[in-house]
Amino acid sequence: SRDATPASRMINRGLISGLLSVGINVHNLESTSIPVCRFHLPELNARGGVHIRLSADNENEIVLEFLDAKGLSISKNEEKKIESNFFKEDFRRVGLMDIGNISFPARVMEHYSNGFLKALDAEHIRKMRPKIVIDYANSFSNVSLPSMLGRLGAETVVLNAHMASQPPTPRQREELREQLANIVTALK
């Protein structure tokens, strides 16, 4: 999976091509959040996963987050092994008939939402009738969260709900936090 930025899309396509070329099958979750990727790894019986995103601290840096079969981040030692193999450029080769396959799992967000809600005491939350102010910060959460909150009976005030191809800069994130604080204070 990856974030919505063009740079992450490019790296994702290159990584998928490399994995297929060495005979690894790929479930492409396309552009989604890392929690969705983590949730689906066990569901898909995958041996591991990668989430590609822009660094939150440096807009000129891409982060590859490697996950195990349970959807958990791999250890630093496992990361170093992957990095070592990458820089050695010593990859196994497969014949044309053994190239991996790519699939695009269906209804990814629906399955994630259902699994997420199953883990909660939804009836208790509905009885509380929560009021929530959400700043999506132009992220993927705006794809899945509204329907989940609606199913929980939450009243929401939403900010920055459109998806942007670039994440906010550190300065913009600070401005978003200030905006959120002002709105929460005004709604009390």
CSV table of C-alpha atoms in Angstrom, one decimal:
chain,number,residue,atom,x,y,z
A,1,SER,CA,0.0,0.0,0.0
A,2,ARG,CA,1.0,3.6,-0.3
A,3,ASP,CA,0.0,7.2,0.4
A,4,ALA,CA,-1.6,9.3,-2.4
A,5,THR,CA,1.6,11.2,-3.4
A,6,PRO,CA,3.0,10.8,-6.9
A,7,ALA,CA,6.4,10.0,-5.5
A,8,SER,CA,5.0,7.1,-3.4
A,9,ARG,CA,3.1,5.9,-6.4
A,10,MET,CA,6.3,5.8,-8.5
A,11,ILE,CA,8.3,3.9,-5.8
A,12,ASN,CA,5.3,1.5,-5.3
A,13,ARG,CA,5.2,0.7,-9.0
A,14,GLY,CA,9.0,0.0,-9.1
A,15,LEU,CA,8.8,-2.1,-6.0
A,16,ILE,CA,5.9,-4.2,-7.3
A,17,SER,CA,7.7,-4.7,-10.6
A,18,GLY,CA,10.8,-5.9,-8.7
A,19,LEU,CA,8.8,-8.3,-6.5
A,20,LEU,CA,7.0,-9.8,-9.5
A,21,SER,CA,10.2,-10.2,-11.4
A,22,VAL,CA,11.6,-12.5,-8.6
A,23,GLY,CA,8.4,-14.6,-8.5
A,24,ILE,CA,6.6,-13.0,-5.6
A,25,ASN,CA,2.9,-12.6,-5.8
A,26,VAL,CA,1.6,-9.1,-4.8
A,27,HIS,CA,-1.8,-8.0,-3.3
A,28,ASN,CA,-1.8,-4.3,-4.3
A,29,LEU,CA,-4.0,-2.4,-1.9
A,30,GLU,CA,-3.1,0.7,-3.9
A,31,SER,CA,-3.4,4.1,-2.1
A,32,THR,CA,-4.6,3.6,1.5
A,33,SER,CA,-3.5,4.1,5.0
A,34,ILE,CA,-1.1,1.9,6.9
A,35,PRO,CA,-3.7,0.7,9.4
A,36,VAL,CA,-5.7,-0.7,6.5
A,37,CYS,CA,-2.6,-2.4,5.2
A,38,ARG,CA,-1.8,-3.8,8.7
A,39,PHE,CA,-5.4,-5.1,9.0
A,40,HIS,CA,-5.4,-6.9,5.6
A,41,LEU,CA,-2.1,-8.7,5.8
A,42,PRO,CA,-3.4,-11.6,8.0
A,43,GLU,CA,-6.8,-11.4,6.1
A,44,LEU,CA,-4.9,-12.0,2.8
A,45,ASN,CA,-2.6,-14.7,4.2
A,46,ALA,CA,0.3,-12.6,3.1
A,47,ARG,CA,3.8,-13.3,4.4
A,48,GLY,CA,4.5,-9.6,4.8
A,49,GLY,CA,3.8,-6.2,3.4
A,50,VAL,CA,5.2,-2.8,2.6
A,51,HIS,CA,3.6,0.6,3.1
A,52,ILE,CA,5.2,3.5,1.1
A,53,ARG,CA,4.7,7.1,2.2
A,54,LEU,CA,6.4,10.5,2.3
A,55,SER,CA,8.2,11.2,5.5
A,56,ALA,CA,6.3,13.4,7.9
A,57,ASP,CA,9.5,15.2,8.8
A,58,ASN,CA,11.1,15.6,5.3
A,59,GLU,CA,9.1,16.1,2.2
A,60,ASN,CA,12.0,15.0,0.1
A,61,GLU,CA,12.2,11.5,1.7
A,62,ILE,CA,10.2,8.4,1.1
A,63,VAL,CA,9.6,5.9,3.9
A,64,LEU,CA,9.1,2.2,3.3
A,65,GLU,CA,7.5,0.5,6.3
A,66,PHE,CA,8.0,-3.3,6.2
A,67,LEU,CA,5.4,-5.4,8.0
A,68,ASP,CA,5.3,-9.1,9.0
A,69,ALA,CA,2.5,-11.5,8.3
A,70,LYS,CA,0.6,-10.2,11.4
A,71,GLY,CA,0.8,-6.6,10.1
A,72,LEU,CA,3.3,-5.6,12.7
A,73,SER,CA,6.5,-3.6,11.9
A,74,ILE,CA,9.5,-5.9,11.4
A,75,SER,CA,12.5,-5.7,13.7
A,76,LYS,CA,15.5,-3.5,13.1
A,77,ASN,CA,17.6,-6.7,12.4
A,78,GLU,CA,15.1,-7.8,9.7
A,79,GLU,CA,15.2,-4.3,8.2
A,80,LYS,CA,19.0,-4.5,8.1
A,81,LYS,CA,18.8,-7.9,6.3
A,82,ILE,CA,16.5,-6.4,3.7
A,83,GLU,CA,18.7,-3.4,3.2
A,84,SER,CA,21.8,-5.5,2.9
A,85,ASN,CA,20.2,-7.7,0.3
A,86,PHE,CA,19.0,-4.7,-1.6
A,87,PHE,CA,22.5,-3.1,-1.8
A,88,LYS,CA,24.2,-6.4,-2.7
A,89,GLU,CA,21.8,-6.5,-5.7
A,90,ASP,CA,22.0,-10.3,-5.5
A,91,PHE,CA,18.4,-11.3,-6.2
A,92,ARG,CA,17.1,-14.7,-7.3
A,93,ARG,CA,16.1,-14.8,-10.9
A,94,VAL,CA,13.0,-16.6,-12.2
A,95,GLY,CA,12.0,-17.7,-15.7
A,96,LEU,CA,9.2,-15.9,-17.6
A,97,MET,CA,6.7,-18.5,-16.6
A,98,ASP,CA,7.5,-18.1,-12.9
A,99,ILE,CA,7.0,-14.3,-12.6
A,100,GLY,CA,4.7,-13.4,-9.7
A,101,ASN,CA,1.0,-12.4,-10.1
A,102,ILE,CA,-0.6,-9.2,-9.0
A,103,SER,CA,-4.1,-8.9,-7.5
A,104,PHE,CA,-6.2,-6.0,-6.4
A,105,PRO,CA,-8.3,-7.1,-3.4
A,106,ALA,CA,-11.9,-6.0,-3.6
A,107,ARG,CA,-13.8,-4.0,-0.9
A,108,VAL,CA,-10.7,-3.3,1.1
A,109,MET,CA,-12.2,-0.3,3.0
A,110,GLU,CA,-15.5,-2.1,3.7
A,111,HIS,CA,-13.7,-5.1,5.2
A,112,TYR,CA,-11.5,-2.8,7.3
A,113,SER,CA,-14.5,-0.8,8.6
A,114,ASN,CA,-16.4,-3.9,9.5
A,115,GLY,CA,-13.3,-5.4,11.3
A,116,PHE,CA,-12.7,-2.1,13.1
A,117,LEU,CA,-16.3,-1.8,14.3
A,118,LYS,CA,-16.3,-5.5,15.5
A,119,ALA,CA,-13.4,-4.7,17.8
A,120,LEU,CA,-15.5,-2.0,19.6
A,121,ASP,CA,-18.4,-2.0,21.9
A,122,ALA,CA,-20.5,-0.1,19.3
A,123,GLU,CA,-23.7,-0.2,21.3
A,124,HIS,CA,-22.0,1.5,24.2
A,125,ILE,CA,-20.6,4.2,22.0
A,126,ARG,CA,-24.0,4.8,20.3
A,127,LYS,CA,-25.6,5.3,23.7
A,128,MET,CA,-22.9,7.9,24.5
A,129,ARG,CA,-23.9,9.9,21.4
A,130,PRO,CA,-20.4,11.3,21.0
A,131,LYS,CA,-19.7,14.7,19.4
A,132,ILE,CA,-16.3,14.7,17.6
A,133,VAL,CA,-14.3,17.4,15.8
A,134,ILE,CA,-12.1,15.8,13.2
A,135,ASP,CA,-9.3,17.4,11.2
A,136,TYR,CA,-8.5,14.9,8.4
A,137,ALA,CA,-5.5,17.0,7.4
A,138,ASN,CA,-6.3,16.0,3.8
A,139,SER,CA,-5.5,12.3,4.5
A,140,PHE,CA,-6.9,8.9,3.8
A,141,SER,CA,-9.0,8.8,7.0
A,142,ASN,CA,-11.6,10.9,5.1
A,143,VAL,CA,-12.3,7.8,3.0
A,144,SER,CA,-13.2,5.3,5.8
A,145,LEU,CA,-13.8,7.3,9.0
A,146,PRO,CA,-17.1,9.1,8.1
A,147,SER,CA,-19.0,5.8,7.5
A,148,MET,CA,-17.5,4.2,10.7
A,149,LEU,CA,-18.5,7.2,12.8
A,150,GLY,CA,-21.9,7.3,11.2
A,151,ARG,CA,-22.5,3.7,12.1
A,152,LEU,CA,-21.5,4.6,15.7
A,153,GLY,CA,-24.0,7.4,15.8
A,154,ALA,CA,-21.4,10.1,16.3
A,155,GLU,CA,-22.1,13.8,15.5
A,156,THR,CA,-19.1,15.2,13.7
A,157,VAL,CA,-17.6,18.5,12.7
A,158,VAL,CA,-15.2,17.9,9.9
A,159,LEU,CA,-12.2,20.0,8.8
A,160,ASN,CA,-9.8,19.6,5.8
A,161,ALA,CA,-11.7,16.6,4.3
A,162,HIS,CA,-10.4,16.6,0.8
A,163,MET,CA,-7.4,14.4,-0.1
A,164,ALA,CA,-4.3,16.2,-1.2
A,165,SER,CA,-1.5,14.8,-3.3
A,166,GLN,CA,1.1,16.2,-1.0
A,167,PRO,CA,0.9,16.1,2.9
A,168,PRO,CA,1.0,19.3,4.9
A,169,THR,CA,4.4,20.7,5.7
A,170,PRO,CA,5.5,20.9,9.3
A,171,ARG,CA,4.4,24.6,9.3
A,172,GLN,CA,1.1,23.8,7.8
A,173,ARG,CA,0.6,21.0,10.3
A,174,GLU,CA,1.1,23.5,13.1
A,175,GLU,CA,-1.4,25.8,11.6
A,176,LEU,CA,-3.9,22.9,11.3
A,177,ARG,CA,-3.4,22.1,15.0
A,178,GLU,CA,-4.1,25.7,15.9
A,179,GLN,CA,-7.2,25.8,13.7
A,180,LEU,CA,-8.5,22.6,15.3
A,181,ALA,CA,-7.9,23.9,18.8
A,182,ASN,CA,-9.7,27.1,18.0
A,183,ILE,CA,-12.7,25.3,16.6
A,184,VAL,CA,-12.9,22.8,19.5
A,185,THR,CA,-12.8,25.7,21.9
A,186,ALA,CA,-15.6,27.6,20.0
A,187,LEU,CA,-17.9,24.5,20.0
A,188,LYS,CA,-17.7,23.9,23.7
